[in-house]
């Protein structure tokens, strides 16, 4: 199902509501939320199972292809969900000129954190 | 349009008139409390997400940096923060599942809204304790 189909018949006929947008945001927030249910539970279970491990044990765990795969998916879903959530919070509570700069700063920070997280995982996994 | 909106907001703030809903005189209810808790836990988890990246960067740096972060996380203060974060995580997870059920069109009856709300609180407490008890057993 695409975001276009999620829009009600009335919404389509009236040609957008007062906000003029929002279906895509709403849909992505749900998709990332659903993805994060197994990903975050996997992460928590893995941390509990490997919490007694030292550094070598941690690296060995993250080097497993399934763990690398899940960790990168977790970072992608987590930071897109974070950006979508913070987007709503900033728009709800910022009523000054600071709104647009805050949105830009938030988006760039989320992208930067995602890139940094994925790079860190790759460095750990591919180090000789 | 945008400018008018800004001016109206400034007027409301400067005149200190009550804004709707008047949350300062409104009796807190499970529904409204859980609604704002979902946002607060979301913001808490943003900080946790930044911490996750910091933890991965430390691990990528090497055993020394990883050890420093690991010791901080397993200190008394670190454990208290992690416990609170775990509770915030489960509240947001269970609250999120409740939201997804609403999105699918289920659970809008008043009785159901209250029972699902208390279920979120109970499940979050149980899951947080279960996670930490399991962690204790894994270490022991």
Coordinates of C-alpha atoms in Angstrom, one line a residue:
Chain A
X1 CA 0.0 0.0 0.0
X2 CA 1.4 3.4 -0.9
X3 CA 0.9 6.7 1.0
X4 CA -1.4 7.8 -1.9
X5 CA -3.8 5.0 -1.2
X6 CA -3.8 5.8 2.5
X7 CA -5.4 9.1 1.9
X8 CA -9.2 9.1 2.3
X9 CA -11.5 9.6 -0.7
X10 CA -12.7 12.9 0.8
X11 CA -9.1 14.0 1.3
X12 CA -8.3 13.2 -2.3
X13 CA -11.4 15.0 -3.6
X14 CA -10.9 18.1 -1.5
X15 CA -7.3 18.3 -2.7
X16 CA -5.3 18.2 0.5
X17 CA -6.4 19.2 4.0
X18 CA -5.5 22.4 5.9
X19 CA -2.0 21.2 6.5
X20 CA -1.6 20.5 2.7
X21 CA 0.6 17.5 3.5
X22 CA 1.2 14.8 6.1
X23 CA 0.3 11.4 4.7
X24 CA 3.9 10.6 3.7
X25 CA 5.1 11.6 7.2
X26 CA 2.4 9.6 8.9
X27 CA 3.1 6.6 6.8
X28 CA 6.9 6.6 7.3
X29 CA 6.5 7.1 11.0
X30 CA 4.4 3.9 11.1
X31 CA 6.7 1.9 8.9
X32 CA 9.8 2.8 10.9
X33 CA 7.9 2.2 14.2
X34 CA 6.9 -1.4 13.0
X35 CA 10.5 -2.0 11.8
X36 CA 11.9 -0.9 15.2
X37 CA 9.8 -3.4 17.2
X38 CA 11.9 -6.5 16.2
X39 CA 15.1 -4.4 15.8
X40 CA 15.1 -2.9 19.2
X41 CA 14.0 -6.1 20.9
X42 CA 16.9 -7.9 19.1
X43 CA 19.3 -5.3 20.3
X44 CA 18.1 -5.5 23.9
X45 CA 18.3 -9.3 23.9
X46 CA 21.8 -9.2 22.3
X47 CA 23.0 -6.7 24.9
X48 CA 21.7 -8.9 27.8
X49 CA 23.2 -12.0 26.3
X50 CA 26.6 -10.5 25.6
X51 CA 26.8 -8.0 28.5
X52 CA 29.4 -10.1 30.3
X53 CA 31.7 -10.1 27.3
X54 CA 34.9 -8.2 27.0
X55 CA 35.9 -6.1 23.9
X56 CA 37.0 -9.2 21.9
X57 CA 33.7 -10.9 22.6
X58 CA 31.8 -7.7 21.6
X59 CA 33.7 -7.5 18.3
X60 CA 33.2 -11.2 17.6
X61 CA 29.5 -10.7 18.2
X62 CA 29.2 -7.6 15.9
X63 CA 31.2 -9.4 13.2
X64 CA 28.6 -12.0 12.8
X65 CA 26.8 -11.1 9.5
X66 CA 23.4 -11.3 11.1
X67 CA 24.4 -8.9 13.9
X68 CA 26.1 -6.5 11.4
X69 CA 23.0 -6.6 9.3
X70 CA 20.6 -6.0 12.2
X71 CA 22.7 -3.2 13.7
X72 CA 22.8 -1.2 10.5
X73 CA 19.1 -1.7 9.9
X74 CA 18.5 -0.6 13.6
X75 CA 20.5 2.6 13.0
X76 CA 18.7 3.4 9.8
X77 CA 15.2 2.8 11.2
X78 CA 16.1 4.5 14.5
X79 CA 17.4 7.8 13.1
X80 CA 14.6 8.1 10.5
X81 CA 12.0 7.5 13.2
X82 CA 13.9 10.0 15.5
X83 CA 13.8 12.6 12.7
X84 CA 10.1 12.1 12.1
X85 CA 9.3 12.3 15.8
X86 CA 11.4 15.4 16.4
X87 CA 9.9 17.0 13.3
X88 CA 6.4 16.9 14.9
X89 CA 7.7 18.1 18.3
X90 CA 9.6 21.0 16.8
X91 CA 6.6 22.0 14.7
X92 CA 4.3 21.7 17.7
X93 CA 6.2 23.8 20.2
X94 CA 8.3 26.3 18.1
X95 CA 6.3 29.4 17.1
X96 CA 9.2 31.7 16.3
X97 CA 11.7 32.3 13.6
X98 CA 13.8 29.5 15.2
X99 CA 11.5 26.9 13.7
X100 CA 13.1 26.5 10.3
X101 CA 16.8 26.6 11.6
X102 CA 15.8 24.1 14.3
X103 CA 14.3 21.7 11.7
X104 CA 17.4 22.0 9.5
X105 CA 19.8 21.4 12.4
X106 CA 17.7 18.4 13.6
X107 CA 17.6 16.8 10.2
X108 CA 21.4 17.3 9.6
X109 CA 22.2 16.0 13.1
X110 CA 20.1 12.9 12.6
X111 CA 21.8 12.2 9.2
X112 CA 25.2 12.8 10.7
X113 CA 24.5 10.5 13.7
X114 CA 23.3 7.8 11.3
X115 CA 26.4 8.1 9.1
X116 CA 28.7 8.1 12.1
X117 CA 27.0 5.0 13.6
X118 CA 27.1 3.0 10.4
X119 CA 30.7 4.0 9.8
X120 CA 31.6 2.9 13.3
X121 CA 30.0 -0.5 12.8
X122 CA 31.8 -1.0 9.4
X123 CA 35.1 0.0 11.0
X124 CA 34.6 -2.6 13.8
X125 CA 33.5 -5.3 11.4
X126 CA 36.1 -4.8 8.7
X127 CA 39.2 -4.1 10.8
X128 CA 41.9 -6.7 10.3
Chain B
X1 CA -0.3 33.5 6.5
X2 CA 2.9 32.5 8.4
X3 CA 3.5 36.0 9.7
X4 CA -0.1 36.2 11.1
X5 CA 0.4 33.0 12.9
X6 CA 3.6 34.2 14.5
X7 CA 2.0 37.5 15.7
X8 CA -1.0 35.7 17.2
X9 CA 1.3 33.4 19.1
X10 CA 3.4 36.4 20.4
X11 CA 0.2 38.1 21.5
X12 CA -1.1 35.0 23.4
X13 CA 2.3 34.6 25.1
X14 CA 2.7 38.3 26.0
X15 CA -0.8 38.7 27.4
X16 CA -0.4 35.5 29.4
X17 CA -3.9 34.5 28.6
X18 CA -4.8 30.9 29.2
X19 CA -4.5 28.7 26.2
X20 CA -6.7 25.9 25.3
X21 CA -6.6 23.2 26.6
X22 CA -6.0 24.8 30.0
X23 CA -3.6 22.1 31.2
X24 CA -2.7 24.0 34.3
X25 CA -6.2 23.6 35.8
X26 CA -7.0 20.3 34.0
X27 CA -7.1 17.2 36.2
X28 CA -4.5 14.7 34.8
X29 CA -6.0 11.5 33.4
X30 CA -4.4 8.3 32.4
X31 CA -5.1 9.1 28.7
X32 CA -3.5 12.6 28.7
X33 CA -0.6 11.5 31.0
X34 CA 0.2 8.6 28.7
X35 CA 0.0 10.9 25.7
X36 CA 2.6 13.3 27.0
X37 CA 4.7 10.4 28.4
X38 CA 4.9 9.0 24.9
X39 CA 6.5 12.3 23.8
X40 CA 8.8 12.5 26.8
X41 CA 10.0 8.9 26.5
X42 CA 10.5 9.6 22.8
X43 CA 12.8 12.5 23.6
X44 CA 14.6 10.4 26.3
X45 CA 15.2 7.8 23.6
X46 CA 16.7 10.4 21.3
X47 CA 19.4 10.9 24.0
X48 CA 19.8 7.1 24.2
X49 CA 20.2 6.9 20.4
X50 CA 23.0 9.5 20.6
X51 CA 24.5 7.4 23.4
X52 CA 24.3 4.3 21.1
X53 CA 26.3 6.0 18.4
X54 CA 28.8 7.2 21.0
X55 CA 29.2 3.7 22.3
X56 CA 29.8 2.4 18.7
X57 CA 32.3 5.1 18.0
X58 CA 34.2 4.2 21.2
X59 CA 34.1 0.6 20.2
X60 CA 35.5 1.5 16.7
X61 CA 38.2 3.5 18.4
X62 CA 39.6 0.4 20.2
X63 CA 39.6 -1.6 23.5
X64 CA 40.7 1.4 25.6
X65 CA 37.8 3.8 24.6
X66 CA 35.4 0.8 24.7
X67 CA 36.6 0.0 28.3
X68 CA 36.1 3.6 29.4
X69 CA 32.5 3.7 28.1
X70 CA 31.8 0.2 29.4
X71 CA 33.0 1.1 32.9
X72 CA 30.9 4.3 32.9
X73 CA 27.8 2.3 31.8
X74 CA 28.3 -0.4 34.5
X75 CA 29.0 2.1 37.3
X76 CA 26.2 2.7 39.9
X77 CA 25.2 6.0 38.2
X78 CA 25.4 4.3 34.7
X79 CA 23.2 1.5 35.8
X80 CA 20.5 3.9 37.2
X81 CA 20.5 5.8 33.9
X82 CA 20.3 2.5 31.9
X83 CA 17.5 1.3 34.1
X84 CA 15.5 4.5 33.5
X85 CA 16.3 4.3 29.8
X86 CA 15.0 0.7 29.7
X87 CA 11.8 1.7 31.3
X88 CA 11.4 4.7 28.9
X89 CA 12.1 2.3 26.0
X90 CA 9.4 -0.2 27.1
X91 CA 6.9 2.6 27.8
X92 CA 7.5 4.0 24.3
X93 CA 7.4 0.5 22.7
X94 CA 4.2 -0.6 24.4
X95 CA 2.6 2.9 23.9
X96 CA 3.7 2.8 20.3
X97 CA 2.0 -0.6 19.8
X98 CA -1.2 0.9 21.4
X99 CA -1.0 3.7 18.8
X100 CA -0.6 1.2 16.0
X101 CA -3.7 -0.6 17.1
X102 CA -5.6 2.7 17.1
X103 CA -4.2 3.4 13.6
X104 CA -5.7 0.1 12.5
X105 CA -9.0 1.1 13.9
X106 CA -9.1 -0.9 17.1
X107 CA -9.6 0.0 20.8
X108 CA -11.4 3.3 20.7
X109 CA -14.1 2.4 23.3
X110 CA -13.6 4.4 26.5
X111 CA -13.2 1.2 28.6
X112 CA -10.7 -0.2 26.1
X113 CA -8.7 3.0 26.1
X114 CA -8.3 2.8 29.9
X115 CA -7.6 -1.0 30.0
X116 CA -5.0 -0.7 27.2
X117 CA -3.5 2.3 29.0
X118 CA -3.0 0.4 32.2
X119 CA -1.8 -2.6 30.2
X120 CA 1.0 -0.4 28.7
X121 CA 2.0 0.7 32.2
X122 CA 2.0 -2.8 33.6
X123 CA 3.7 -4.4 30.6
X124 CA 6.5 -1.7 30.7
X125 CA 7.1 -2.4 34.4
X126 CA 7.2 -6.2 34.0
X127 CA 9.4 -6.1 30.8
X128 CA 11.9 -3.6 32.4
X129 CA 12.2 -5.8 35.5
X130 CA 12.4 -9.0 33.4
X131 CA 15.1 -7.5 31.3
X132 CA 17.2 -6.5 34.3
X133 CA 16.6 -9.8 36.2
X134 CA 17.7 -11.7 33.1
X135 CA 20.8 -9.5 32.8
X136 CA 21.7 -10.2 36.4
X137 CA 21.4 -14.0 35.8
X138 CA 23.5 -13.8 32.6
X139 CA 26.3 -12.0 34.5
X140 CA 26.1 -14.2 37.5

